[in-house]
PDB file of C-alpha atoms in Angstrom:
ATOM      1  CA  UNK A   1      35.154 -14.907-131.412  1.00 57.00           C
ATOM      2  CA  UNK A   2      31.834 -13.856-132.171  1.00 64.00           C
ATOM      3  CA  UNK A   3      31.033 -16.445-134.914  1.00 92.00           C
ATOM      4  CA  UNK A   4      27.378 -17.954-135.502  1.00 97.00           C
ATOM      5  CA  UNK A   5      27.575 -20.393-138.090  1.00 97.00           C
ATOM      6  CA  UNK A   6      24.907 -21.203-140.619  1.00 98.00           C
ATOM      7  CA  UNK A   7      24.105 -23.639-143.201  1.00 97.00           C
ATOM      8  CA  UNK A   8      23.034 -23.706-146.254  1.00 98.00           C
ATOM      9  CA  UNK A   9      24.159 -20.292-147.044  1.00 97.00           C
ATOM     10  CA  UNK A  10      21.458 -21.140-150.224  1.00 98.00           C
ATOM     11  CA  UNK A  11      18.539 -23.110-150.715  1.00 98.00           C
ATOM     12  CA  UNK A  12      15.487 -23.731-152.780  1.00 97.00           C
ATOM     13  CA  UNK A  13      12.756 -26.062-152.290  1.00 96.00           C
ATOM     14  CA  UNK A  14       9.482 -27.676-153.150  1.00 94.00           C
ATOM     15  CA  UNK A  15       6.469 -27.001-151.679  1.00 94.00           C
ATOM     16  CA  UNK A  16       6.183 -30.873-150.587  1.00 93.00           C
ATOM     17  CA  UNK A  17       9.953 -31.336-149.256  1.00 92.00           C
ATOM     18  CA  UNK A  18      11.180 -31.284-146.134  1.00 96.00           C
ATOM     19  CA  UNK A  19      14.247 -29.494-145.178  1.00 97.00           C
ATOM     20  CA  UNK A  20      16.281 -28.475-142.406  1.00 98.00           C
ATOM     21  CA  UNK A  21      18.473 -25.350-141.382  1.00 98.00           C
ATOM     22  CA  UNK A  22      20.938 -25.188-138.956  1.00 98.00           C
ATOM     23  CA  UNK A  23      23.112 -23.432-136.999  1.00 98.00           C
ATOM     24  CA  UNK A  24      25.807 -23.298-134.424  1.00 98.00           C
ATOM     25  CA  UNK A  25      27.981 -21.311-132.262  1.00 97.00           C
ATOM     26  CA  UNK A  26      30.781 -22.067-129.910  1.00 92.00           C
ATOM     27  CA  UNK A  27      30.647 -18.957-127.691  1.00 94.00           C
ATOM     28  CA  UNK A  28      29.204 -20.764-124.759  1.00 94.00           C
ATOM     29  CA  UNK A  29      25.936 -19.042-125.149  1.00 95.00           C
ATOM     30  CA  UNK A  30      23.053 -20.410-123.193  1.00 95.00           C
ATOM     31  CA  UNK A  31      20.136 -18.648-125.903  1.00 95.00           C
ATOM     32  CA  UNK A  32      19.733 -18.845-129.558  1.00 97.00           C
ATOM     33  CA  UNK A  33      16.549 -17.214-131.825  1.00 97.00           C
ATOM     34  CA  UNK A  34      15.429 -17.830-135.146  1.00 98.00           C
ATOM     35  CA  UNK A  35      14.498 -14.895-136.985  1.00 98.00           C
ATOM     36  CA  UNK A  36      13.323 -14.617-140.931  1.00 98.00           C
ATOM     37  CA  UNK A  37      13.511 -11.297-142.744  1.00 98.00           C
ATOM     38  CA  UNK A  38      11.975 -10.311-145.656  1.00 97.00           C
ATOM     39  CA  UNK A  39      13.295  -7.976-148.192  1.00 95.00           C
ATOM     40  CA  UNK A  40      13.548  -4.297-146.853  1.00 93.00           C
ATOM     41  CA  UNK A  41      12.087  -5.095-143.888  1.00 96.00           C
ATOM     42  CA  UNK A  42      13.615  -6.138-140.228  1.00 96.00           C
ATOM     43  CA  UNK A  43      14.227  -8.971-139.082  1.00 97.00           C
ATOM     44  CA  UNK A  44      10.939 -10.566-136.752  1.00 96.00           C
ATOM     45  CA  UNK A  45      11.148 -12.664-134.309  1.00 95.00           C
ATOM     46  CA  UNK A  46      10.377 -16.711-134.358  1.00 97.00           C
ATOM     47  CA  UNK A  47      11.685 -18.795-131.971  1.00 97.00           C
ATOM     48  CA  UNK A  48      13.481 -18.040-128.780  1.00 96.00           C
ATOM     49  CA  UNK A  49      15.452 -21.257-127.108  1.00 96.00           C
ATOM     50  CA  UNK A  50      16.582 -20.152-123.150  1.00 95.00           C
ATOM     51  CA  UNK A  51      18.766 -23.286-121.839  1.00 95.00           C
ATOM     52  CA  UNK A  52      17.607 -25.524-124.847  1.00 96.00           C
ATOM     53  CA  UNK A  53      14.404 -24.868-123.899  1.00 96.00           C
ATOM     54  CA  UNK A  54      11.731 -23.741-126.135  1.00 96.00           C
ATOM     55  CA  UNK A  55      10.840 -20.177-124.211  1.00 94.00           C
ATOM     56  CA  UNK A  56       9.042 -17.733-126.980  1.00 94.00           C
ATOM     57  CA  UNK A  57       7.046 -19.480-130.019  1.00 95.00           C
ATOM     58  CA  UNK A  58       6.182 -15.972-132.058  1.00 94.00           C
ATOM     59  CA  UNK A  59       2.862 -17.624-133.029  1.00 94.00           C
ATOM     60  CA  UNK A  60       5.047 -19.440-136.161  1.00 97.00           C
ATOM     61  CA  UNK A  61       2.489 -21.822-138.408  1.00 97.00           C
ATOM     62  CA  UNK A  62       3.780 -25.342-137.561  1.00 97.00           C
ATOM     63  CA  UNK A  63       5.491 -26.234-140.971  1.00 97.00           C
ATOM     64  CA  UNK A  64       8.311 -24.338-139.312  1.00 98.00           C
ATOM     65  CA  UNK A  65       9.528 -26.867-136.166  1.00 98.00           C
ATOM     66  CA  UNK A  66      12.310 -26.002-134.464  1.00 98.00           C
ATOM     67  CA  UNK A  67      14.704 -27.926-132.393  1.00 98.00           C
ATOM     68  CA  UNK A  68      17.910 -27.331-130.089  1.00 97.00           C
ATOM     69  CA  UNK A  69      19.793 -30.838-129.688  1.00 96.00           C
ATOM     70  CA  UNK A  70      22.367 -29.197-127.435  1.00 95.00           C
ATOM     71  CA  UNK A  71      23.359 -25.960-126.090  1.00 92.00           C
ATOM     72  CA  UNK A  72      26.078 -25.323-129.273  1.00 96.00           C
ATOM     73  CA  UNK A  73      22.734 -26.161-131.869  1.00 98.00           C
ATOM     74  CA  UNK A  74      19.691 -25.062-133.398  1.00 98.00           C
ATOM     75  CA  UNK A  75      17.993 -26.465-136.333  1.00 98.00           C
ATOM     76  CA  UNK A  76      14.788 -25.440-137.754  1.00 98.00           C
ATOM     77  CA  UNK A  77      13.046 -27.754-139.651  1.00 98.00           C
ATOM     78  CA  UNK A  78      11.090 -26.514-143.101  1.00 98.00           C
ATOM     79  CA  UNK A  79       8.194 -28.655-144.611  1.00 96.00           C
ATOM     80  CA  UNK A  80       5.332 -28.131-146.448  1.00 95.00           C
ATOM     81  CA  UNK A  81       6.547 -24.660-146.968  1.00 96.00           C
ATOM     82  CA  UNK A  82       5.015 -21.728-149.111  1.00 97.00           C
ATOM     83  CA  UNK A  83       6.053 -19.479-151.672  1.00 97.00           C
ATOM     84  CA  UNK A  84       5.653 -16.640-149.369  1.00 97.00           C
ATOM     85  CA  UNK A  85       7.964 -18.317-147.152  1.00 98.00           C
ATOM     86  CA  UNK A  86      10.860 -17.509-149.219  1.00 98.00           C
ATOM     87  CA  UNK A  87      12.823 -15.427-146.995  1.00 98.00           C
ATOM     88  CA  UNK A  88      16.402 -14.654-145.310  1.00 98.00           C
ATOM     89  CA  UNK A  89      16.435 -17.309-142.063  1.00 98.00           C
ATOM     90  CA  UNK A  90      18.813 -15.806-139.459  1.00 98.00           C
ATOM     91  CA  UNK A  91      20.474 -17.496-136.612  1.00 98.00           C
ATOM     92  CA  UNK A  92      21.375 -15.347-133.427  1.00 97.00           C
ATOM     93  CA  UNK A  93      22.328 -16.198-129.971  1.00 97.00           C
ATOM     94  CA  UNK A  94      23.267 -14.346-126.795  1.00 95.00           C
ATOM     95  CA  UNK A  95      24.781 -14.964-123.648  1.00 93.00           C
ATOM     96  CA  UNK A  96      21.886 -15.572-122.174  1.00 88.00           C
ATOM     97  CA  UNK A  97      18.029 -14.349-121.928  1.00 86.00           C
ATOM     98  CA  UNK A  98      18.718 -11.629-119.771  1.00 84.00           C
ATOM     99  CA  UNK A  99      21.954 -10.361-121.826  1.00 78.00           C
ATOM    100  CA  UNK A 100      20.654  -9.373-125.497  1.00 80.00           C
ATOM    101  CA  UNK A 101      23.579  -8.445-127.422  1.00 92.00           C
ATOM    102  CA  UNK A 102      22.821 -11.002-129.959  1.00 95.00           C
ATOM    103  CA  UNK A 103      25.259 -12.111-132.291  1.00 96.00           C
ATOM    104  CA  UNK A 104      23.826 -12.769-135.908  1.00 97.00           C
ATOM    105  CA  UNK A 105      24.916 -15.711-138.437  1.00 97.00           C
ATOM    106  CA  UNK A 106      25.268 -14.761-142.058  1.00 97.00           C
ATOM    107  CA  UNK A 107      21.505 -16.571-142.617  1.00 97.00           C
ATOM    108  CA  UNK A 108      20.089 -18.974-144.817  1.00 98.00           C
ATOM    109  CA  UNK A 109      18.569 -17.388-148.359  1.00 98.00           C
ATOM    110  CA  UNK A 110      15.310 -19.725-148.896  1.00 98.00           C
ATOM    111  CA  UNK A 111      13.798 -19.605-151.773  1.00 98.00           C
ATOM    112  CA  UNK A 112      10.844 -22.086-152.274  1.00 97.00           C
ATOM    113  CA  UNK A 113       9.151 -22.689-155.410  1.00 96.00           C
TER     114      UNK A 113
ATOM    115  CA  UNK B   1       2.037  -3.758-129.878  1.00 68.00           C
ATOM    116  CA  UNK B   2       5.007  -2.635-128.230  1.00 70.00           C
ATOM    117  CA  UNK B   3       6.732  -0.581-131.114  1.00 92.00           C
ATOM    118  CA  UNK B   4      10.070   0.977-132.533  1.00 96.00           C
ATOM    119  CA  UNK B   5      10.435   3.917-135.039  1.00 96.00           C
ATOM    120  CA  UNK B   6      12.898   4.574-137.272  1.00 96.00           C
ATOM    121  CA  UNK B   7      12.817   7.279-140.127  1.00 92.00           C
ATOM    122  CA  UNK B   8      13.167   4.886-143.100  1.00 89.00           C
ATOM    123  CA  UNK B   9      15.220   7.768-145.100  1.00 89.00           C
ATOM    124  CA  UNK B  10      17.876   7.286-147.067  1.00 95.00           C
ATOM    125  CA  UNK B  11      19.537   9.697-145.197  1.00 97.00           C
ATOM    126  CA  UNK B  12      22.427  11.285-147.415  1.00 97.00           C
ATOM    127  CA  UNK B  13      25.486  12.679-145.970  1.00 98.00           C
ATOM    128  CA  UNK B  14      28.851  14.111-147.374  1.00 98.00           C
ATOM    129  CA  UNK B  15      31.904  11.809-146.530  1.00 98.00           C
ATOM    130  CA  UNK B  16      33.426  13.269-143.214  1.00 98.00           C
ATOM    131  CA  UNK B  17      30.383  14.474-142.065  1.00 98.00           C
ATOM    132  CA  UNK B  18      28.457  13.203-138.781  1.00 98.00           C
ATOM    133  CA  UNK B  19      25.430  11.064-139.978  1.00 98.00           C
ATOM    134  CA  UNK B  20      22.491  11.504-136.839  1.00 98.00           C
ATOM    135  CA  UNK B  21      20.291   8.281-136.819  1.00 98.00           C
ATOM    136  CA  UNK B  22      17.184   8.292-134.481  1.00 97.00           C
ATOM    137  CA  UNK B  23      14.664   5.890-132.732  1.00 97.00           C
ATOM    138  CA  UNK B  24      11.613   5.941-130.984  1.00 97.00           C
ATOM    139  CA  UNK B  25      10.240   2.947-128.617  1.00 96.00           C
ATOM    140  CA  UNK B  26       7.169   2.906-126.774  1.00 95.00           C
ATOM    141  CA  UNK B  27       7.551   0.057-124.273  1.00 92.00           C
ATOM    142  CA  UNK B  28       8.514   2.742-121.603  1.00 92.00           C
ATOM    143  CA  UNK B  29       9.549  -0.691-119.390  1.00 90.00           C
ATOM    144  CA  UNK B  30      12.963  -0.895-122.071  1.00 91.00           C
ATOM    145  CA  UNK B  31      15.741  -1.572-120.931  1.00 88.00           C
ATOM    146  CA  UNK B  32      18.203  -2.898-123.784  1.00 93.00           C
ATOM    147  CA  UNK B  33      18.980  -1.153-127.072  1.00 96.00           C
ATOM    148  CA  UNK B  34      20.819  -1.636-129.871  1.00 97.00           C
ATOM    149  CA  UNK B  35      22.184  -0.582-133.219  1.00 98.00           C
ATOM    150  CA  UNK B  36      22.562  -2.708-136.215  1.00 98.00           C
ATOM    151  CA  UNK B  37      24.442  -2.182-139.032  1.00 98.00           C
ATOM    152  CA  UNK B  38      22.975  -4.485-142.049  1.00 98.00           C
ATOM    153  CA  UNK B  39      24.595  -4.043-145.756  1.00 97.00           C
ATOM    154  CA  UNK B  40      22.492  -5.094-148.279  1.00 95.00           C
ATOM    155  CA  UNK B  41      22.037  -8.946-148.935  1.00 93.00           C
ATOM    156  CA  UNK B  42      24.168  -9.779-145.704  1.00 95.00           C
ATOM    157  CA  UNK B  43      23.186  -9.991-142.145  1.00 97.00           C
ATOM    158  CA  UNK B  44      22.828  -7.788-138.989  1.00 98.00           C
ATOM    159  CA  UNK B  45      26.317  -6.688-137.144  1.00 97.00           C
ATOM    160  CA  UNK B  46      26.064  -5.473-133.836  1.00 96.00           C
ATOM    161  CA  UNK B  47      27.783  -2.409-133.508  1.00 97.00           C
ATOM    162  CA  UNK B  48      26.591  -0.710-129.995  1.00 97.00           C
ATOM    163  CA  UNK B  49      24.368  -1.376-126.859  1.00 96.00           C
ATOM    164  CA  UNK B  50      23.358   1.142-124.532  1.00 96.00           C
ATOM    165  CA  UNK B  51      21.788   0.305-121.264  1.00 94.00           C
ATOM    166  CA  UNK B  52      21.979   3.510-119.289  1.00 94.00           C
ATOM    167  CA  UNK B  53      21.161   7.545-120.011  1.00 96.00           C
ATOM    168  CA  UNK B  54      23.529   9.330-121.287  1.00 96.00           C
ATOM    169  CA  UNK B  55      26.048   8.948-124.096  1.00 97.00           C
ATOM    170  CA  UNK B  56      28.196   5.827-125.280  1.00 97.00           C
ATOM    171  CA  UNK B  57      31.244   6.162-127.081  1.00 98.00           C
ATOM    172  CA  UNK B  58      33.462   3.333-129.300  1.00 97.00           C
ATOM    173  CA  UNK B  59      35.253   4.621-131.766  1.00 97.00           C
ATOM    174  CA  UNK B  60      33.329   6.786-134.645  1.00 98.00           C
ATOM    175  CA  UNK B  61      30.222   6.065-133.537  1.00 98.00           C
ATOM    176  CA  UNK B  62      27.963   7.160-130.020  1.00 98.00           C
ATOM    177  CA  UNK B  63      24.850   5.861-128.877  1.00 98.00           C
ATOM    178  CA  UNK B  64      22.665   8.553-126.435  1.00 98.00           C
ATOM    179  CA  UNK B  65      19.960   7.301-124.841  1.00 97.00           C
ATOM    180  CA  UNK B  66      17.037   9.176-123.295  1.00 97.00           C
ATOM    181  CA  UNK B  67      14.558   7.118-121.419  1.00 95.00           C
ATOM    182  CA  UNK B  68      12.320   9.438-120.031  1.00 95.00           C
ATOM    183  CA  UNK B  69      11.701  11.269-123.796  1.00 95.00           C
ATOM    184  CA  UNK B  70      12.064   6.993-125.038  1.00 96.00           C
ATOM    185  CA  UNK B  71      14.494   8.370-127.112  1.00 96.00           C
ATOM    186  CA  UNK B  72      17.652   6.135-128.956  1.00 98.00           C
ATOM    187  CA  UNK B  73      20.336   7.637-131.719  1.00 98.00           C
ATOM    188  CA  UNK B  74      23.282   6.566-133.243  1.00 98.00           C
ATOM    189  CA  UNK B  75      26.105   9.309-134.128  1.00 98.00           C
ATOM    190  CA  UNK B  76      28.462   8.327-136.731  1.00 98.00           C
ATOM    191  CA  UNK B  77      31.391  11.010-136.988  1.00 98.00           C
ATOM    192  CA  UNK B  78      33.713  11.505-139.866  1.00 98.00           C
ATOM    193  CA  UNK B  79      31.459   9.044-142.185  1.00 98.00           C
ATOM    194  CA  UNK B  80      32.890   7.450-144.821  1.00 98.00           C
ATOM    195  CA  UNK B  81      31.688   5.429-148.038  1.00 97.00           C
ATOM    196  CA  UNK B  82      31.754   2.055-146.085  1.00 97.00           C
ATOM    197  CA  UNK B  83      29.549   3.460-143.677  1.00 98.00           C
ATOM    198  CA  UNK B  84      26.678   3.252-146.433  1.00 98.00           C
ATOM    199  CA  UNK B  85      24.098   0.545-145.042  1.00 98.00           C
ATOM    200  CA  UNK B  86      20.820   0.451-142.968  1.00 98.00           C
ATOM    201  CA  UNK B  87      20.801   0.843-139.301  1.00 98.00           C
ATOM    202  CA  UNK B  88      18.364  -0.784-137.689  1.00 98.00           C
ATOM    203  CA  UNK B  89      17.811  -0.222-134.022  1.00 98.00           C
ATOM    204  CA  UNK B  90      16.734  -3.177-131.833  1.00 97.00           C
ATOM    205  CA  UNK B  91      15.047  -2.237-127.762  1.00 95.00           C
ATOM    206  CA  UNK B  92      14.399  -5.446-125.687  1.00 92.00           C
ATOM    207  CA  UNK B  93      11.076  -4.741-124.223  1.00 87.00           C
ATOM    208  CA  UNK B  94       9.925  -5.437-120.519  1.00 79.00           C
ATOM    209  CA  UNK B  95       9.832  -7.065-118.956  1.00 79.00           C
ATOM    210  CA  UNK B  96      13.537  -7.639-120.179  1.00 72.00           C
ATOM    211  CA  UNK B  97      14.227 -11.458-119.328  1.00 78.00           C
ATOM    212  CA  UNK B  98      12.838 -13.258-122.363  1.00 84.00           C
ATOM    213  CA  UNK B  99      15.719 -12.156-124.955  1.00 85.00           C
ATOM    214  CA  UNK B 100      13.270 -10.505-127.595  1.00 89.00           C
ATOM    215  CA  UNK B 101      14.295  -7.762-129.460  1.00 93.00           C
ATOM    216  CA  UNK B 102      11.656  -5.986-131.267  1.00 94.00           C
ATOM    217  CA  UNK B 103      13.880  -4.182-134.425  1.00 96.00           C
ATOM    218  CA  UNK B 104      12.387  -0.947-136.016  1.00 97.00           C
ATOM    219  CA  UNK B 105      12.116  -0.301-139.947  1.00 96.00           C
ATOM    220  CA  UNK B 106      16.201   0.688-140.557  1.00 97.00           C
ATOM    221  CA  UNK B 107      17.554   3.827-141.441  1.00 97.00           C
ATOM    222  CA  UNK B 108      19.136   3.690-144.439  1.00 97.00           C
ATOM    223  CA  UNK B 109      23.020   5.561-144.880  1.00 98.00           C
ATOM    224  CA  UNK B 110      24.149   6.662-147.912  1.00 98.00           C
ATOM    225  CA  UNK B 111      27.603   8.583-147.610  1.00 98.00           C
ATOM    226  CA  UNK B 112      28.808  10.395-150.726  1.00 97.00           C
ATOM    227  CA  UNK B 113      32.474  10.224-151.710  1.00 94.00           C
TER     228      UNK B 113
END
């Protein structure tokens, strides 16, 4: 089972809310990333967690806060976003740091408004 | 800025033919790579890793990998329709521990029925 699970598939905000994405996997991986990818682009790197610790911060503006509650989670949470935010939000993890065949979640579409 | 290069294309190729995808990488301290297959509006799908020179084999498709020319490709023999998508090829840069992936532009596959 390869399966990284994400949720909401969809979403659209305001620029004053606060929302959350999240994701999970049950593969017994010990890292998970956050990547966003804009339209006909690749996918660029946000957040690395090693361990459920915090290990690479891609120099991400602070309305984007991430968090790992255990080694099966990762949520990011959205506020104060902008419209040029809007974005695909993907979800990976890997066995581990050293081991990067990462395993991608179908990602969040965010649209903000 | 450690980089990847990928020929954005499309590259067009008659169904049953061998579709040749390439990559460049600068970080001459790689040690990881990847190819991702990505259809349009869904998410990255790992389909190979290669961590060694030479040639890789699963199925249809072959990675070769040439570290002293820093040098990735992706063969994809007897293509078919389904095949159509953008390949994007992923290297995890030195020093190799940290679980980034850096992801070039995508190649993008069209096979023709």
């Amino acid at each position: 089972d390869t399966e990284v699970t994400q949720t909401p598939k969809h979403l659209v905000m305001g620029m004053t809310n606060k929302k959350s994405l999240k994701c999970e996997q049950h593969m017994g991986h010990r890292a998970m990333y956050w990547y966003k990818q804009k339209a006909k682009k690749p996918p660029e790197l946000m957040f690395v967690y090693s361990y459920e610790k915090l290990s690479i911060n891609e120099s991400v503006p602070s309305r984007f806060s991430p968090e790992c509650p255990n080694s099966s989670l990762l949520n990011l949470h959205l506020h104060a976003l902008q419209p040029e935010d809007s974005a695909l939000y993907l979800c990976a993890s890997s066995q581990d740091p050293m081991n990067t065949e990462a395993f991608f979640g179908q990602g969040t579409r965010l649209t903000v408004v | 800025q450690k980089e990847v290069e990928q020929n954005s294309g499309p590259l067009s190729v008659p169904e049953g033919a061998i579709a040749s995808l390439n990559c460049t990488y600068s970080d001459r301290g790689s040690q990881s790579f990847f190819w991702y297959r990505q259809y349009s509006g869904k998410s990255p799908e790992l389909i190979m890793f290669i961590y060694s020179n030479g040639d890789k084999e699963d199925g249809r498709f072959t990675a070769q990998l040439n570290k002293a020319s820093q040098y990735v490709s992706l063969l994809i023999r007897d293509s078919q329709p389904s095949d159509s998508a953008t390949y994007l090829c992923a290297v995890n840069p030195a020093p190799g521990n940290t679980g980034k992936l850096i992801f070039g532009q995508g190649t993008t596959l069209q096979v023709k029925p």
